Short mmCIF file of C-alpha atoms in Angstrom, two decimals:
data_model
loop_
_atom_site.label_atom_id
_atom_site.label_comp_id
_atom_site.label_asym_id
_atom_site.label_seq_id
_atom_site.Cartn_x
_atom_site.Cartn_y
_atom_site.Cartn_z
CA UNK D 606 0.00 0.00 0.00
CA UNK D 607 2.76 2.44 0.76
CA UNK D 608 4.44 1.64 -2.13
CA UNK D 609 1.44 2.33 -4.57
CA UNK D 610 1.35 5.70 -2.76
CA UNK D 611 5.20 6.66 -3.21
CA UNK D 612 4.48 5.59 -6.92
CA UNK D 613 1.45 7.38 -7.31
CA UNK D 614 3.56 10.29 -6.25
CA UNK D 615 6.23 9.88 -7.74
CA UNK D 616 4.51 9.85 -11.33
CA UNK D 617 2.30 12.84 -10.46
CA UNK D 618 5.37 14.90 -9.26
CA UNK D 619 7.44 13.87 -12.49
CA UNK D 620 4.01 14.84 -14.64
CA UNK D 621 4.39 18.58 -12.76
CA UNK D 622 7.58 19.09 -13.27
CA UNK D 623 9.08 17.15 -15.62
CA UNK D 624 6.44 17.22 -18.81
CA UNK D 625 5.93 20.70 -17.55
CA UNK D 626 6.97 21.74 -21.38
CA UNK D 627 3.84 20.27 -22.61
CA UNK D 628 1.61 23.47 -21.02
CA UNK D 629 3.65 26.05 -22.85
CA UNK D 630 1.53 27.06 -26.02
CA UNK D 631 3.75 26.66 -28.58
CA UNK D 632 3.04 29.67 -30.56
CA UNK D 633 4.98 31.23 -27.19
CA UNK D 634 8.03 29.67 -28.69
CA UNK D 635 8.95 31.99 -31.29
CA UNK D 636 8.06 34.62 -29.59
CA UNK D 637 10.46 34.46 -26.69
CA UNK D 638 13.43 37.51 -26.57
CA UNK D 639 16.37 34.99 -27.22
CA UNK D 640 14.38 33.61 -30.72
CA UNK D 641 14.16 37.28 -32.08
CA UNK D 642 16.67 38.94 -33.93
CA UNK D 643 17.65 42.03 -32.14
CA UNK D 644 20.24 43.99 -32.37
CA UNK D 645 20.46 44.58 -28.87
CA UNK D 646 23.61 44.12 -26.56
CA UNK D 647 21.80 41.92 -24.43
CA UNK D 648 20.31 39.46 -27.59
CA UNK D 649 23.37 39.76 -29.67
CA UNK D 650 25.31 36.68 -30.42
CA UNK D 651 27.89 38.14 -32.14
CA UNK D 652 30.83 40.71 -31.49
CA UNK D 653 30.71 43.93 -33.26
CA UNK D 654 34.71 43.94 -32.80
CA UNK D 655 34.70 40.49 -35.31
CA UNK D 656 34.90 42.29 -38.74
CA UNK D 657 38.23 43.50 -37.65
CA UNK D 658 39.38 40.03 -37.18
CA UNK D 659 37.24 38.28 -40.08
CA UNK D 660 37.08 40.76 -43.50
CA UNK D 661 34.69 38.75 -45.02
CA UNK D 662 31.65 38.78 -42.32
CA UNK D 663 28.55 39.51 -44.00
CA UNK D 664 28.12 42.67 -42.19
CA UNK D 665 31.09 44.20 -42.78
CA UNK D 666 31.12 44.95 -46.71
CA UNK D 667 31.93 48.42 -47.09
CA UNK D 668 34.72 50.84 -46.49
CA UNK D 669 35.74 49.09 -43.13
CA UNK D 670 37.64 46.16 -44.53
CA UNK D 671 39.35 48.66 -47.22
CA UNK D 672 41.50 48.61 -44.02
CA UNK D 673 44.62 48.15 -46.51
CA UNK D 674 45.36 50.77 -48.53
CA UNK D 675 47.25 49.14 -51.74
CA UNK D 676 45.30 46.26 -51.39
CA UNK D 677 41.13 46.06 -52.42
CA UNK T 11 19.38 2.35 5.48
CA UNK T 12 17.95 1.13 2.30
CA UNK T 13 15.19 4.09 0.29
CA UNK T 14 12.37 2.74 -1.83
CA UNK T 15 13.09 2.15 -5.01
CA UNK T 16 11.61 5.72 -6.26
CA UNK T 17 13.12 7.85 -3.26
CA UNK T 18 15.57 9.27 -5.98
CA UNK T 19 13.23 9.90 -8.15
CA UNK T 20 11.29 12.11 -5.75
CA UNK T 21 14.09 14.09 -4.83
CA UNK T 22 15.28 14.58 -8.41
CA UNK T 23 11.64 15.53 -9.82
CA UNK T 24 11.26 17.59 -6.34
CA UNK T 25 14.32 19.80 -7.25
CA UNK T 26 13.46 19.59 -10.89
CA UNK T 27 9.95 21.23 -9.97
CA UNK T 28 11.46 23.76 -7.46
CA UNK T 29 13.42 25.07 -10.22
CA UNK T 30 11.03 24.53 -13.13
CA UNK T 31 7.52 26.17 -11.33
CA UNK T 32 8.58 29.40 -11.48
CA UNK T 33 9.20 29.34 -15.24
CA UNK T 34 5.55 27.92 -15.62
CA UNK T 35 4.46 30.72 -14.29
CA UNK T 36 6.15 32.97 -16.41
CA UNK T 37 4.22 31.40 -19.12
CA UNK T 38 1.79 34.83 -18.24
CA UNK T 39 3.72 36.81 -16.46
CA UNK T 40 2.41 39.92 -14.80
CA UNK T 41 2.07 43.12 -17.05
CA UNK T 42 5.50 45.33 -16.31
CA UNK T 43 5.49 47.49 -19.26
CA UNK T 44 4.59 49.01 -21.58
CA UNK T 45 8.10 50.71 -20.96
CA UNK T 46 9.51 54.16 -23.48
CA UNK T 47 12.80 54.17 -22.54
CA UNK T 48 15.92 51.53 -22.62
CA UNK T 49 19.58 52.43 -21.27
CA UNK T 50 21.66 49.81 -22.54
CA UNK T 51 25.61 50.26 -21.50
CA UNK T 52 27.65 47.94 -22.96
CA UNK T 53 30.93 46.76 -23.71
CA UNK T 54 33.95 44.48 -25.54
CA UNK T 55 37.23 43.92 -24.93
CA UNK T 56 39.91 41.82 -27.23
CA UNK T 57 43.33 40.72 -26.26
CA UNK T 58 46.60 38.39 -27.88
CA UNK T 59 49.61 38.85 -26.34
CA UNK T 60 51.11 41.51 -27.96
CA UNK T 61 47.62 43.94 -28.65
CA UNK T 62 44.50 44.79 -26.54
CA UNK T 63 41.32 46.48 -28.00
CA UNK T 64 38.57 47.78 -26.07
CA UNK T 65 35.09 49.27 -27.63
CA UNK T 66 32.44 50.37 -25.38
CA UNK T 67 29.06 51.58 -25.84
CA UNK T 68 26.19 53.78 -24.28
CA UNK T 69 22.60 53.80 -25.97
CA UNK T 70 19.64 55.16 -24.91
CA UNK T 71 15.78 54.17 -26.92
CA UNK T 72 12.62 55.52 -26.72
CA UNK T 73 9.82 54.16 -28.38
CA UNK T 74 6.26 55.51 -28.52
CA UNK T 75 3.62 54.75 -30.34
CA UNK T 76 4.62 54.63 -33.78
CA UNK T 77 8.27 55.97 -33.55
CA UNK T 78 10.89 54.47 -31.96
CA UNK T 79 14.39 56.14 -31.95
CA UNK T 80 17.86 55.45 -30.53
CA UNK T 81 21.32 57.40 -30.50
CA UNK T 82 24.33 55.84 -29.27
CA UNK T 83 27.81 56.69 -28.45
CA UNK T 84 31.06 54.88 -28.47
CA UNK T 85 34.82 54.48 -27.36
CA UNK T 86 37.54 52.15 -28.55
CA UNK T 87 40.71 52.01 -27.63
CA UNK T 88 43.91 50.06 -29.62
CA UNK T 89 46.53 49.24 -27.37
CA UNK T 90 49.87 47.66 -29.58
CA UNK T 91 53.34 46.27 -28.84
CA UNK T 92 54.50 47.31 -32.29
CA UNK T 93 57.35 45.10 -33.50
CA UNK T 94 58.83 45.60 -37.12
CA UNK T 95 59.80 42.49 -39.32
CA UNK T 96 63.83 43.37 -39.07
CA UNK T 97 64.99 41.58 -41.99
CA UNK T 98 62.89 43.50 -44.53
CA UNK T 99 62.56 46.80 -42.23
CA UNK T 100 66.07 48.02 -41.45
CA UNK T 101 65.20 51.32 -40.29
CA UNK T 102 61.98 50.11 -38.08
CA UNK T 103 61.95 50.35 -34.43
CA UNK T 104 59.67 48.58 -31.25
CA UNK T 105 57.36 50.58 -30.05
CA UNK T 106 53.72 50.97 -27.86
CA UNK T 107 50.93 52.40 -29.88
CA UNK T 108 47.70 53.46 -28.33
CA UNK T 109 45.30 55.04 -30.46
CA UNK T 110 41.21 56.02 -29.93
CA UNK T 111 37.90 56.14 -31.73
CA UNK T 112 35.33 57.93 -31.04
CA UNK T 113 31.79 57.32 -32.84
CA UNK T 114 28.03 58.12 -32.52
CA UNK T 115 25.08 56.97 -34.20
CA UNK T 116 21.26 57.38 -34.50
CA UNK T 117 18.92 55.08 -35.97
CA UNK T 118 14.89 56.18 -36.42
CA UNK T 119 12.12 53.89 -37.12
CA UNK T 120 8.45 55.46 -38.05
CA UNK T 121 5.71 53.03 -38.91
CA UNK T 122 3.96 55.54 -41.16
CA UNK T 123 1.09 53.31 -42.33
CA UNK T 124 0.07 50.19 -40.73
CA UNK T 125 2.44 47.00 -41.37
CA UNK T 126 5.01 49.82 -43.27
CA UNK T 127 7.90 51.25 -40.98
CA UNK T 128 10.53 53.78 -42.33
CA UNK T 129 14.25 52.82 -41.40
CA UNK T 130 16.75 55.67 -41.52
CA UNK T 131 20.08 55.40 -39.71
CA UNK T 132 23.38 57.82 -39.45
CA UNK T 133 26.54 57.99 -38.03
CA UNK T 134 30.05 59.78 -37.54
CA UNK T 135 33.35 58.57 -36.27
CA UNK T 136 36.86 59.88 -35.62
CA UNK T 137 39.72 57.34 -35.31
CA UNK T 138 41.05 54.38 -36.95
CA UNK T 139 38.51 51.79 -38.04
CA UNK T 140 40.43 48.73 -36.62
CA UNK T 141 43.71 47.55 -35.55
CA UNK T 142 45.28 46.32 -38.78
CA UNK T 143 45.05 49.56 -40.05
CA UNK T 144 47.02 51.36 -36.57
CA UNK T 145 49.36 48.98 -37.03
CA UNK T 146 49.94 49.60 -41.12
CA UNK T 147 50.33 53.25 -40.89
CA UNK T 148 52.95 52.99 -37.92
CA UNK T 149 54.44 51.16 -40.80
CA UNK T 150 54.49 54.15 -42.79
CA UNK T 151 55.07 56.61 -40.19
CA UNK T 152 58.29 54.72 -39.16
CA UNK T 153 59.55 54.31 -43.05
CA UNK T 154 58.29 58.19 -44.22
CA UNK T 155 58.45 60.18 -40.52
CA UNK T 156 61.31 58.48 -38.69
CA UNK T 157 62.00 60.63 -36.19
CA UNK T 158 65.86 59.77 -36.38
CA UNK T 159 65.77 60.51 -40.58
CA UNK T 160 64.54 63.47 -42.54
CA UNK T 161 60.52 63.44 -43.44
CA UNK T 162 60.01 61.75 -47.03
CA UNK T 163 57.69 64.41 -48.98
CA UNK T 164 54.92 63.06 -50.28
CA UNK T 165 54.39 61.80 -46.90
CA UNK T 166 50.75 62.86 -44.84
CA UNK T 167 50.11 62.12 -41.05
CA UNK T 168 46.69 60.28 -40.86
CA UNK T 169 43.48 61.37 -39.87
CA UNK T 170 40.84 58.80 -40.42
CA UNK T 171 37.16 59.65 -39.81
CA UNK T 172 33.97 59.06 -41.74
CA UNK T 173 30.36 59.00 -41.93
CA UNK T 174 27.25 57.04 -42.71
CA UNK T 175 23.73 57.81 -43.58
CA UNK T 176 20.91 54.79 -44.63
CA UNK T 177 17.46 55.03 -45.25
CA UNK T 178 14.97 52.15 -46.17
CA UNK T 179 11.39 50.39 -45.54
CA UNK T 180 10.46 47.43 -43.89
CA UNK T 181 7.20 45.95 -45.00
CA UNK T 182 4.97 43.09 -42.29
CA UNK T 183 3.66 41.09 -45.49
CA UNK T 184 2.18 38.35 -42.98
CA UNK T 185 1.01 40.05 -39.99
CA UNK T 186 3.55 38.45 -36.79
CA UNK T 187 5.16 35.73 -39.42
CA UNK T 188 6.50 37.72 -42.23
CA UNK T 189 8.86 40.99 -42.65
CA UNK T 190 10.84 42.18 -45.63
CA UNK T 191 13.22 45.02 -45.30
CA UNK T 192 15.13 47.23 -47.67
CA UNK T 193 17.82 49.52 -47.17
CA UNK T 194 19.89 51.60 -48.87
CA UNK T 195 23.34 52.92 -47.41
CA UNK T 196 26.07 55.50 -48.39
CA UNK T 197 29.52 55.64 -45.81
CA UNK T 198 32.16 58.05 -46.44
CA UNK T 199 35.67 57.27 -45.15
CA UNK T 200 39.03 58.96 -45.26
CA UNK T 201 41.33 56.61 -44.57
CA UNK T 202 44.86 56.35 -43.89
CA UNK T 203 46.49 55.84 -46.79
CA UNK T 204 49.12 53.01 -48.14
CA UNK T 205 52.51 54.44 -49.77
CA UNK T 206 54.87 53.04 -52.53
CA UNK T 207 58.30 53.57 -53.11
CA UNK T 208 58.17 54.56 -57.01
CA UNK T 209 59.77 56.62 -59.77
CA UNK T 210 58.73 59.41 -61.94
CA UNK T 211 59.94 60.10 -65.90
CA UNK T 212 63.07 61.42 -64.91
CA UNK T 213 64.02 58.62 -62.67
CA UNK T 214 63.72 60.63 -59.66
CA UNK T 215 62.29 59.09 -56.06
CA UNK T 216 58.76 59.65 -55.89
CA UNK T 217 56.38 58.44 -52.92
CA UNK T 218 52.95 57.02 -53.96
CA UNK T 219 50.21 57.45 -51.57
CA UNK T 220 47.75 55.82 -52.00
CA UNK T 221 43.56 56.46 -51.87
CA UNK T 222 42.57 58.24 -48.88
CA UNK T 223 38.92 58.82 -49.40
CA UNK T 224 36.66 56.48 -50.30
CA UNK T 225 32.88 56.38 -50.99
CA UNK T 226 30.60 53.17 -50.22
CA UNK T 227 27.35 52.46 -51.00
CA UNK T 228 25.13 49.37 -49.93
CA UNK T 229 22.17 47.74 -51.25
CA UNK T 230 20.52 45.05 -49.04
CA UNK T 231 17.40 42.93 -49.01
CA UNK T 232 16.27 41.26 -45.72
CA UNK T 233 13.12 38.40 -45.11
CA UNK T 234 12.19 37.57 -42.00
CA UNK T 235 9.84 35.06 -41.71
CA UNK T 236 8.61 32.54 -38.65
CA UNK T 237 8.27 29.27 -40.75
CA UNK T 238 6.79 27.42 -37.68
CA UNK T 239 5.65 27.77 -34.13
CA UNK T 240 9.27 26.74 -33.17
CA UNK T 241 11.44 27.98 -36.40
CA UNK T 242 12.58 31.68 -37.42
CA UNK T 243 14.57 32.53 -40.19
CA UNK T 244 16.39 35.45 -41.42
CA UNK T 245 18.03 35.51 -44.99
CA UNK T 246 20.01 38.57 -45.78
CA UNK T 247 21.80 39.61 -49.14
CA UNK T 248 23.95 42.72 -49.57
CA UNK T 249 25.52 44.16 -52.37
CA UNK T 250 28.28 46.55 -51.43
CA UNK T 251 30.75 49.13 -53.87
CA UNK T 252 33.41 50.62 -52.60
CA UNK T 253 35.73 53.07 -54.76
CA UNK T 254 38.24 51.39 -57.01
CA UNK T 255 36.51 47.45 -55.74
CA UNK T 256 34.41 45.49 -57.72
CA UNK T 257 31.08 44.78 -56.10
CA UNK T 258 30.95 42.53 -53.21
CA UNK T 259 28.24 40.15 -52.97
CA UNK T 260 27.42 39.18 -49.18
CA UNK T 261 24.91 36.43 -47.91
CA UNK T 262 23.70 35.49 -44.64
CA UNK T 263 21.49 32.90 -43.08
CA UNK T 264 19.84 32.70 -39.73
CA UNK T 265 18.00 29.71 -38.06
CA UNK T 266 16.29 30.33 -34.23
CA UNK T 267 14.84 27.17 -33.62
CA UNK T 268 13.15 26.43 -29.91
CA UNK T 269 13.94 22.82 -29.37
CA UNK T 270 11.72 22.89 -26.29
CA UNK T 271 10.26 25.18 -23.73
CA UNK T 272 13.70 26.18 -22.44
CA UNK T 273 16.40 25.34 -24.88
CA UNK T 274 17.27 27.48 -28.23
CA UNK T 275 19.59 26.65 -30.77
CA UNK T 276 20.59 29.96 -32.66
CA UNK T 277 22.91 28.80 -36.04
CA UNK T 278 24.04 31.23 -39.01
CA UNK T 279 25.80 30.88 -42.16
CA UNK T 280 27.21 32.71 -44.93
CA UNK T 281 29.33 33.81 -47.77
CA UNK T 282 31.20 37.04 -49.34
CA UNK T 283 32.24 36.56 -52.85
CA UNK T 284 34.59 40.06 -54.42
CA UNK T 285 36.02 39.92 -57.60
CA UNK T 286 38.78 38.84 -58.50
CA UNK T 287 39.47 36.57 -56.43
CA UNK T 288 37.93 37.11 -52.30
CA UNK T 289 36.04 34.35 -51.39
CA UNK T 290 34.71 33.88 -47.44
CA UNK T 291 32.02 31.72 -45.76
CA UNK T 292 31.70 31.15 -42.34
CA UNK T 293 29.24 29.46 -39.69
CA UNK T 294 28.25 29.42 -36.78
CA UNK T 295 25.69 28.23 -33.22
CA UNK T 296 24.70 28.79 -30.08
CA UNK T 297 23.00 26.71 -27.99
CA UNK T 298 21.34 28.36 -25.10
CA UNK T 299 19.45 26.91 -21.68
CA UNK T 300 17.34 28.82 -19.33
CA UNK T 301 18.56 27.22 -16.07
CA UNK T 302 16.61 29.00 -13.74
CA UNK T 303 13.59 31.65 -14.70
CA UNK T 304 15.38 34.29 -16.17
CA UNK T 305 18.90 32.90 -16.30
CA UNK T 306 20.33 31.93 -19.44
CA UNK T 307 23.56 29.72 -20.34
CA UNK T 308 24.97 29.22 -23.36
CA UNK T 309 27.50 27.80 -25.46
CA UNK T 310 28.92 29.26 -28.93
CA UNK T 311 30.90 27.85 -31.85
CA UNK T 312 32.27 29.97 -34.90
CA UNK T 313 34.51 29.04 -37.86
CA UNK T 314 35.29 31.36 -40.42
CA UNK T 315 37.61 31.08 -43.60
CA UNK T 316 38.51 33.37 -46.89
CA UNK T 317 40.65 33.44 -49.68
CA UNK T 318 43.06 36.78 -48.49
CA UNK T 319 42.36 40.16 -49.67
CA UNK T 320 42.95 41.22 -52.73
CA UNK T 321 46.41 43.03 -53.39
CA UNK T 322 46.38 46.00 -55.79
CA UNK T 323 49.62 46.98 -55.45
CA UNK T 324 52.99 47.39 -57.36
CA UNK T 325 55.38 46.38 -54.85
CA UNK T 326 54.41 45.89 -51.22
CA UNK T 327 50.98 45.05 -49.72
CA UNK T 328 49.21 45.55 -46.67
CA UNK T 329 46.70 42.82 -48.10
CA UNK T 330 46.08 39.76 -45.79
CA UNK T 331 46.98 36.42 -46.57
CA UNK T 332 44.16 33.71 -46.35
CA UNK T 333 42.52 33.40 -42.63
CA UNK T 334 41.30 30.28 -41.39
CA UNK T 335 39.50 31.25 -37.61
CA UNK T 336 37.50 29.39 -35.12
CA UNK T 337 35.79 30.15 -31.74
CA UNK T 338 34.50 28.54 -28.60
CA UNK T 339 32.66 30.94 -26.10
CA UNK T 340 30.25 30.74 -23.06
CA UNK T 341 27.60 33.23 -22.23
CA UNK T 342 25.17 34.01 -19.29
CA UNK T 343 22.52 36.44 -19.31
CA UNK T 344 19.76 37.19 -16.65
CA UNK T 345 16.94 38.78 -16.59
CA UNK T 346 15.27 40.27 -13.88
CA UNK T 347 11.82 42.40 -14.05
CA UNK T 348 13.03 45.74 -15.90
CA UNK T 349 17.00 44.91 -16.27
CA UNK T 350 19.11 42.27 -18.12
CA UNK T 351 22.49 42.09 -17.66
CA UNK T 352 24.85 39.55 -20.12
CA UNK T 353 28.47 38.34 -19.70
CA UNK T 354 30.46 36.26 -22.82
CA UNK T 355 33.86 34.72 -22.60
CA UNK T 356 35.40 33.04 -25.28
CA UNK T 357 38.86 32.41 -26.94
CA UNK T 358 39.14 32.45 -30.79
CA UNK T 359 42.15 31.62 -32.86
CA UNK T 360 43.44 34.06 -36.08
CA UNK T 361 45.44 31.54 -38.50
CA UNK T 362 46.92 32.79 -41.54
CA UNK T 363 48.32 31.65 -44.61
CA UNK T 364 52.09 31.96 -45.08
CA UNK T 365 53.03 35.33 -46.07
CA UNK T 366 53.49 36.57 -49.58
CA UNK T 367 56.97 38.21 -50.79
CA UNK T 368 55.89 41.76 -51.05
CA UNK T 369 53.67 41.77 -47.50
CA UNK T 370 56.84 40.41 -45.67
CA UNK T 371 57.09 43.78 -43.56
CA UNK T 372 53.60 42.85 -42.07
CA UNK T 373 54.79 39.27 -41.39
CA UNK T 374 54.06 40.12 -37.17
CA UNK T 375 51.00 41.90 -37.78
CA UNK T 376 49.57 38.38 -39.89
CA UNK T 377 51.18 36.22 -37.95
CA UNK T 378 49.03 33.20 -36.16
CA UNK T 379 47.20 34.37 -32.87
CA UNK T 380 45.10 33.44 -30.06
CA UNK T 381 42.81 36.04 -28.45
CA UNK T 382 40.47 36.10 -25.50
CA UNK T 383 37.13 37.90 -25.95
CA UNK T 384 35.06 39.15 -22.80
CA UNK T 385 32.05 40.89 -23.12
CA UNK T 386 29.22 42.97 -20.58
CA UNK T 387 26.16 44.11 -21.44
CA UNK T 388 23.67 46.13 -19.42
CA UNK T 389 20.22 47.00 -20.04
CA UNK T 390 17.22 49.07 -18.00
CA UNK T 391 13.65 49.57 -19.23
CA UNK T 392 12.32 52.12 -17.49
#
């Protein structure tokens, strides 16, 4: 009898917890700050000192990797 | 003393539950906004062992109703132990170089009819746009303004600075799921310029400076689009021409997908192609877990690669050989009500190719690195 109960609990306190993820709407998902593309400090994911190191970054075309002179 | 056989399991989905409840509940959390104004303070620092780069930045937002604006300003610093390549730079001498940058910028965003926002974006700078470029005109200072030697004429001390201005349009085609942006950008820059020892008709000396100002202008096309209830993309092309290039041609690929309630996996990709002959692509994810409500960990992983750039030049070049470059970082952010504050640490590797003939004088600026990376971030909604 006491072990039906501990299992009974068990398996309801794994439910809470554990398949939690199953109560979040999914449409929530996309949604949240870190799925966005911001170009905030706090959501970036990149360095903005990088296209000194890496020319060819996508967002760094333009007159800051003409960083040598008699070169293109 | 002996447990029953689920005793662990209690404990572990207790402790699992003490740290997962809260984050069910922030499945609504409480109203806190809406907020008008962000302060956002944050900032980068780079270091090898022989150079150490700082760039900092302060921004303040506001957004109301259908305008939302932001102006920023920001500091970097270039710290160098410059050390000339002896056998091909007789006259060159160690030395510390610190040099600063100072920029602003201001970026506006009007949503003048509904689902259609005006973009318009400029900026000003004073200082040198990046290391390389410190340590090339030291080059030229030291060879043309040697304090120990009489000043080649010809020669110019630098002053770099520039501008930008961009305007564009981004367009909500599917209300929530679908954005498409266009922009158009113009950048001035006066550089500091490359020389080369030359001759004129007579056979006499005559320095060769190089370009100093140059004019770019971008074209770029942006979709955003959320392709499920757990996928985002972002695919961005840019064409770029800069004075005396060829066009560039830039691609870039972003992929947010939500793997569950509390794990993202962020991954990009992408390629520059110039003509004749610059070729990069790189890649790149980060796989982030919110621990705790509001506290984020994550890991990152970059690789880049390109061809060199692309030497225009008679004699010497200030081009850069091929550059393989990889990264590993971790990150932590945390959110709390109205503030979020972000730390990143990772090291990254700069590789390059063996250096040609006539870029032998830059053989210490190219040569193979390792770097740390830290950066801070700071933000209040108020």
């Amino acid at each position: 009898m006491v072990v039906e109960r501990l299992l009974i609990f068990c398996i309801a306190t794994v439910l809470l917890s554990g398949c939690a993820s199953n109560r979040v709407p999914e449409s929530w998902l996309a949604g949240k700050p870190n799925m966005q593309f911001s170009q905030s400090a706090i959501y970036s994911y990149t360095s903005k000192m990088m296209p000194q190191f890496q020319p060819g970054l996508a967002g760094s075309g333009g007159a800051q990797p003409s960083t040598c002179t008699a070169c293109r | 003393m002996r447990y029953p056989g689920c005793f662990w399991w209690i404990v572990v989905a207790a402790v699992s539950f003490a740290f997962r409840a809260p984050l069910i509940a922030a499945e609504n959390p409480p109203p806190l906004g809406p907020w008008f104004h962000t302060v956002e303070a944050d900032s980068e620092a780079v270091w090898s062992s022989d150079i150490a780069l700082t760039d900092s930045r302060l921004r303040y937002q506001h957004s109301k109703d259908a305008l939302t604006w932001d102006a920023a300003f920001s500091y970097a610093s270039f710290d160098i132990d410059y050390r000339p390549f002896a056998l091909f730079d007789f006259l060159g001498f160690p030395e510390h170089l610190h040099e600063d940058r100072f920029s602003g910028q201001a970026n506006l965003r009007y949503e003048m009819v509904d689902r259609i926002t005006l973009l318009g974006n400029a900026g000003v700078y004073d200082g040198y746009p990046d290391y390389r470029r410190v340590w090339i005109a030291n080059r030229f200072r030291q060879k043309y303004a040697n304090p120990n030697f009489q000043r080649i004429p010809g020669y110019a001390d630098p002053n770099p600075k520039g501008w930008n201005v961009g305007t564009g349009a981004r367009w909500e085609y599917l209300p929530l799921k679908g954005f498409a942006e266009l922009r158009l950008g113009y950048a001035f820059d006066q550089t500091a310029p490359g020389y080369e020892d030359s001759f004129d008709a007579m056979g006499n000396y005559l320095l060769l400076r190089g370009r100093e100002r140059l004019d770019t202008k971008t074209l770029s096309f942006s979709s955003e689009n959320v392709l499920t209830s757990r996928l985002r993309a972002l695919n961005e092309f840019t064409v770029t021409k800069t004075t005396s290039r060829e066009l560039r041609y830039s691609y870039q690929g972003s992929l947010n997908v939500a793997i569950g309630p509390w794990w993202v996996l962020r991954g990009y990709g992408g390629i520059s192609v110039e003509e004749p002959q610059f070729d990069a692509y790189f890649f790149g994810t980060t796989v982030e877990y919110e621990a705790l409500r509001g506290l984020f960990i994550g890991v990152t992983g970059r690789y880049y690669k390109d061809t060199g750039e692309i030497e225009n030049s008679l004699l010497t070049s200030s081009a850069a050989p091929a550059l393989e470059s990889w990264e590993l970082g971790l990150g932590a952010r945390y959110v709390w009500r109205r503030s979020s504050v972000k730390v990143y640490l990772s090291s990254f590797r700069t590789n390059y190719d063996p250096i040609r003939i006539g870029s032998a004088e830059f053989t210490y600026l190219y040569r193979d690195r390792k770097w740390g990376l830290a950066q801070i971030a700071y933000s209040l909604q108020f």
